[in-house]
Amino acid sequence: AYINDSKATTPAAVLRAVEGTQGRIHLLVGGLPKGVSFCEWRAPFAERRVQLYAYGASAAQIAEELAEAVPIERFADLKSALLCTSKRAVAG
């Protein structure tokens, strides 16, 4: 299943969306920086085994803040991240 939660424009909103999703999660995150921290994702994402695919201008910050807690790969743009994710995600 692919879920487009483009309304989740804050780290807190993304966290709520992830908490409401079942199964393994391959999460594409990024875009333009908004001057917020992503540190609140550390424990919940580690517990849920979330795989992050960070792209765009905020990818460096996301990777810096979460690299020790959550597996992260960085991409230049959304298209590249989506192509990689679609090859790795499997049913269930």
PDB file of C-alpha atoms in Angstrom:
ATOM      1  CA  ALA A   1       0.000   0.000   0.000  1.00  0.00           C
ATOM      2  CA  TYR A   2       1.178   3.493  -0.780  1.00  0.00           C
ATOM      3  CA  ILE A   3      -0.118   6.290   1.410  1.00  0.00           C
ATOM      4  CA  ASN A   4       0.282   9.915   0.353  1.00  0.00           C
ATOM      5  CA  ASP A   5       0.106  11.957   3.520  1.00  0.00           C
ATOM      6  CA  SER A   6       1.185  15.271   2.060  1.00  0.00           C
ATOM      7  CA  LYS A   7      -0.895  17.007   4.751  1.00  0.00           C
ATOM      8  CA  ALA A   8       1.653  15.831   7.334  1.00  0.00           C
ATOM      9  CA  THR A   9       3.750  18.983   7.155  1.00  0.00           C
ATOM     10  CA  THR A  10       5.174  18.853  10.691  1.00  0.00           C
ATOM     11  CA  PRO A  11       7.188  16.149  12.481  1.00  0.00           C
ATOM     12  CA  ALA A  12       4.317  15.687  14.967  1.00  0.00           C
ATOM     13  CA  ALA A  13       1.821  15.073  12.145  1.00  0.00           C
ATOM     14  CA  VAL A  14       4.125  12.537  10.490  1.00  0.00           C
ATOM     15  CA  LEU A  15       4.555  10.760  13.821  1.00  0.00           C
ATOM     16  CA  ARG A  16       0.760  10.476  14.233  1.00  0.00           C
ATOM     17  CA  ALA A  17       0.408   9.111  10.703  1.00  0.00           C
ATOM     18  CA  VAL A  18       3.087   6.469  11.334  1.00  0.00           C
ATOM     19  CA  GLU A  19       1.460   5.468  14.619  1.00  0.00           C
ATOM     20  CA  GLY A  20      -1.773   4.836  12.724  1.00  0.00           C
ATOM     21  CA  THR A  21      -0.173   2.576  10.105  1.00  0.00           C
ATOM     22  CA  GLN A  22       0.293  -1.179  10.381  1.00  0.00           C
ATOM     23  CA  GLY A  23       3.243  -3.255   9.208  1.00  0.00           C
ATOM     24  CA  ARG A  24       6.692  -2.349   7.937  1.00  0.00           C
ATOM     25  CA  ILE A  25       7.027   1.267   6.881  1.00  0.00           C
ATOM     26  CA  HIS A  26       9.221   2.703   4.154  1.00  0.00           C
ATOM     27  CA  LEU A  27       8.834   6.426   4.750  1.00  0.00           C
ATOM     28  CA  LEU A  28       9.806   9.127   2.274  1.00  0.00           C
ATOM     29  CA  VAL A  29      10.526  12.384   4.082  1.00  0.00           C
ATOM     30  CA  GLY A  30      12.065  15.650   3.072  1.00  0.00           C
ATOM     31  CA  GLY A  31      11.513  18.674   0.981  1.00  0.00           C
ATOM     32  CA  LEU A  32      12.190  22.186   2.158  1.00  0.00           C
ATOM     33  CA  PRO A  33      13.428  22.831   5.714  1.00  0.00           C
ATOM     34  CA  LYS A  34      10.905  24.413   8.053  1.00  0.00           C
ATOM     35  CA  GLY A  35      13.217  25.118  10.983  1.00  0.00           C
ATOM     36  CA  VAL A  36      11.916  22.234  13.131  1.00  0.00           C
ATOM     37  CA  SER A  37      13.601  19.251  14.772  1.00  0.00           C
ATOM     38  CA  PHE A  38      12.965  15.632  13.818  1.00  0.00           C
ATOM     39  CA  CYS A  39      14.376  14.206  17.052  1.00  0.00           C
ATOM     40  CA  GLU A  40      10.937  13.195  18.343  1.00  0.00           C
ATOM     41  CA  TRP A  41      10.924  10.458  15.690  1.00  0.00           C
ATOM     42  CA  ARG A  42      13.923   8.610  17.188  1.00  0.00           C
ATOM     43  CA  ALA A  43      12.317   6.206  19.663  1.00  0.00           C
ATOM     44  CA  PRO A  44       8.950   5.629  17.945  1.00  0.00           C
ATOM     45  CA  PHE A  45      10.512   5.009  14.534  1.00  0.00           C
ATOM     46  CA  ALA A  46      13.184   2.707  15.989  1.00  0.00           C
ATOM     47  CA  GLU A  47      10.492   0.663  17.760  1.00  0.00           C
ATOM     48  CA  ARG A  48       8.415   0.367  14.581  1.00  0.00           C
ATOM     49  CA  ARG A  49      11.452  -0.430  12.378  1.00  0.00           C
ATOM     50  CA  VAL A  50      10.749   2.480  10.057  1.00  0.00           C
ATOM     51  CA  GLN A  51      13.118   2.802   7.093  1.00  0.00           C
ATOM     52  CA  LEU A  52      13.604   6.433   6.095  1.00  0.00           C
ATOM     53  CA  TYR A  53      14.326   7.723   2.610  1.00  0.00           C
ATOM     54  CA  ALA A  54      15.253  11.386   3.000  1.00  0.00           C
ATOM     55  CA  TYR A  55      15.340  13.720   0.019  1.00  0.00           C
ATOM     56  CA  GLY A  56      15.650  17.370  -0.831  1.00  0.00           C
ATOM     57  CA  ALA A  57      17.027  20.256   1.164  1.00  0.00           C
ATOM     58  CA  SER A  58      16.032  18.850   4.565  1.00  0.00           C
ATOM     59  CA  ALA A  59      17.632  15.430   3.988  1.00  0.00           C
ATOM     60  CA  ALA A  60      20.904  16.401   5.659  1.00  0.00           C
ATOM     61  CA  GLN A  61      19.186  17.600   8.833  1.00  0.00           C
ATOM     62  CA  ILE A  62      16.966  14.520   9.019  1.00  0.00           C
ATOM     63  CA  ALA A  63      19.971  12.218   8.578  1.00  0.00           C
ATOM     64  CA  GLU A  64      22.019  14.120  11.144  1.00  0.00           C
ATOM     65  CA  GLU A  65      19.301  14.025  13.796  1.00  0.00           C
ATOM     66  CA  LEU A  66      18.186  10.411  13.279  1.00  0.00           C
ATOM     67  CA  ALA A  67      21.099   8.413  11.852  1.00  0.00           C
ATOM     68  CA  GLU A  68      21.971   6.702  15.131  1.00  0.00           C
ATOM     69  CA  ALA A  69      18.392   5.556  15.771  1.00  0.00           C
ATOM     70  CA  VAL A  70      16.764   4.852  12.401  1.00  0.00           C
ATOM     71  CA  PRO A  71      18.050   3.458   9.089  1.00  0.00           C
ATOM     72  CA  ILE A  72      18.239   6.339   6.605  1.00  0.00           C
ATOM     73  CA  GLU A  73      19.195   6.702   2.982  1.00  0.00           C
ATOM     74  CA  ARG A  74      19.535  10.088   1.305  1.00  0.00           C
ATOM     75  CA  PHE A  75      18.413  11.060  -2.179  1.00  0.00           C
ATOM     76  CA  ALA A  76      18.608  14.202  -4.248  1.00  0.00           C
ATOM     77  CA  ASP A  77      14.910  14.267  -5.036  1.00  0.00           C
ATOM     78  CA  LEU A  78      11.539  12.633  -4.383  1.00  0.00           C
ATOM     79  CA  LYS A  79      11.542  10.673  -7.647  1.00  0.00           C
ATOM     80  CA  SER A  80      14.827   8.953  -6.822  1.00  0.00           C
ATOM     81  CA  ALA A  81      13.637   8.104  -3.316  1.00  0.00           C
ATOM     82  CA  LEU A  82      10.341   6.716  -4.600  1.00  0.00           C
ATOM     83  CA  LEU A  83      12.025   4.541  -7.223  1.00  0.00           C
ATOM     84  CA  CYS A  84      14.325   3.026  -4.608  1.00  0.00           C
ATOM     85  CA  THR A  85      11.483   2.475  -2.160  1.00  0.00           C
ATOM     86  CA  SER A  86       9.254   0.805  -4.729  1.00  0.00           C
ATOM     87  CA  LYS A  87      11.993  -1.735  -5.495  1.00  0.00           C
ATOM     88  CA  ARG A  88      12.483  -2.619  -1.819  1.00  0.00           C
ATOM     89  CA  ALA A  89       8.986  -2.650  -0.402  1.00  0.00           C
ATOM     90  CA  VAL A  90       7.241  -6.021  -0.455  1.00  0.00           C
ATOM     91  CA  ALA A  91       3.692  -6.982   0.370  1.00  0.00           C
ATOM     92  CA  GLY A  92       3.054  -7.191   4.098  1.00  0.00           C
TER      93      GLY A  92
END
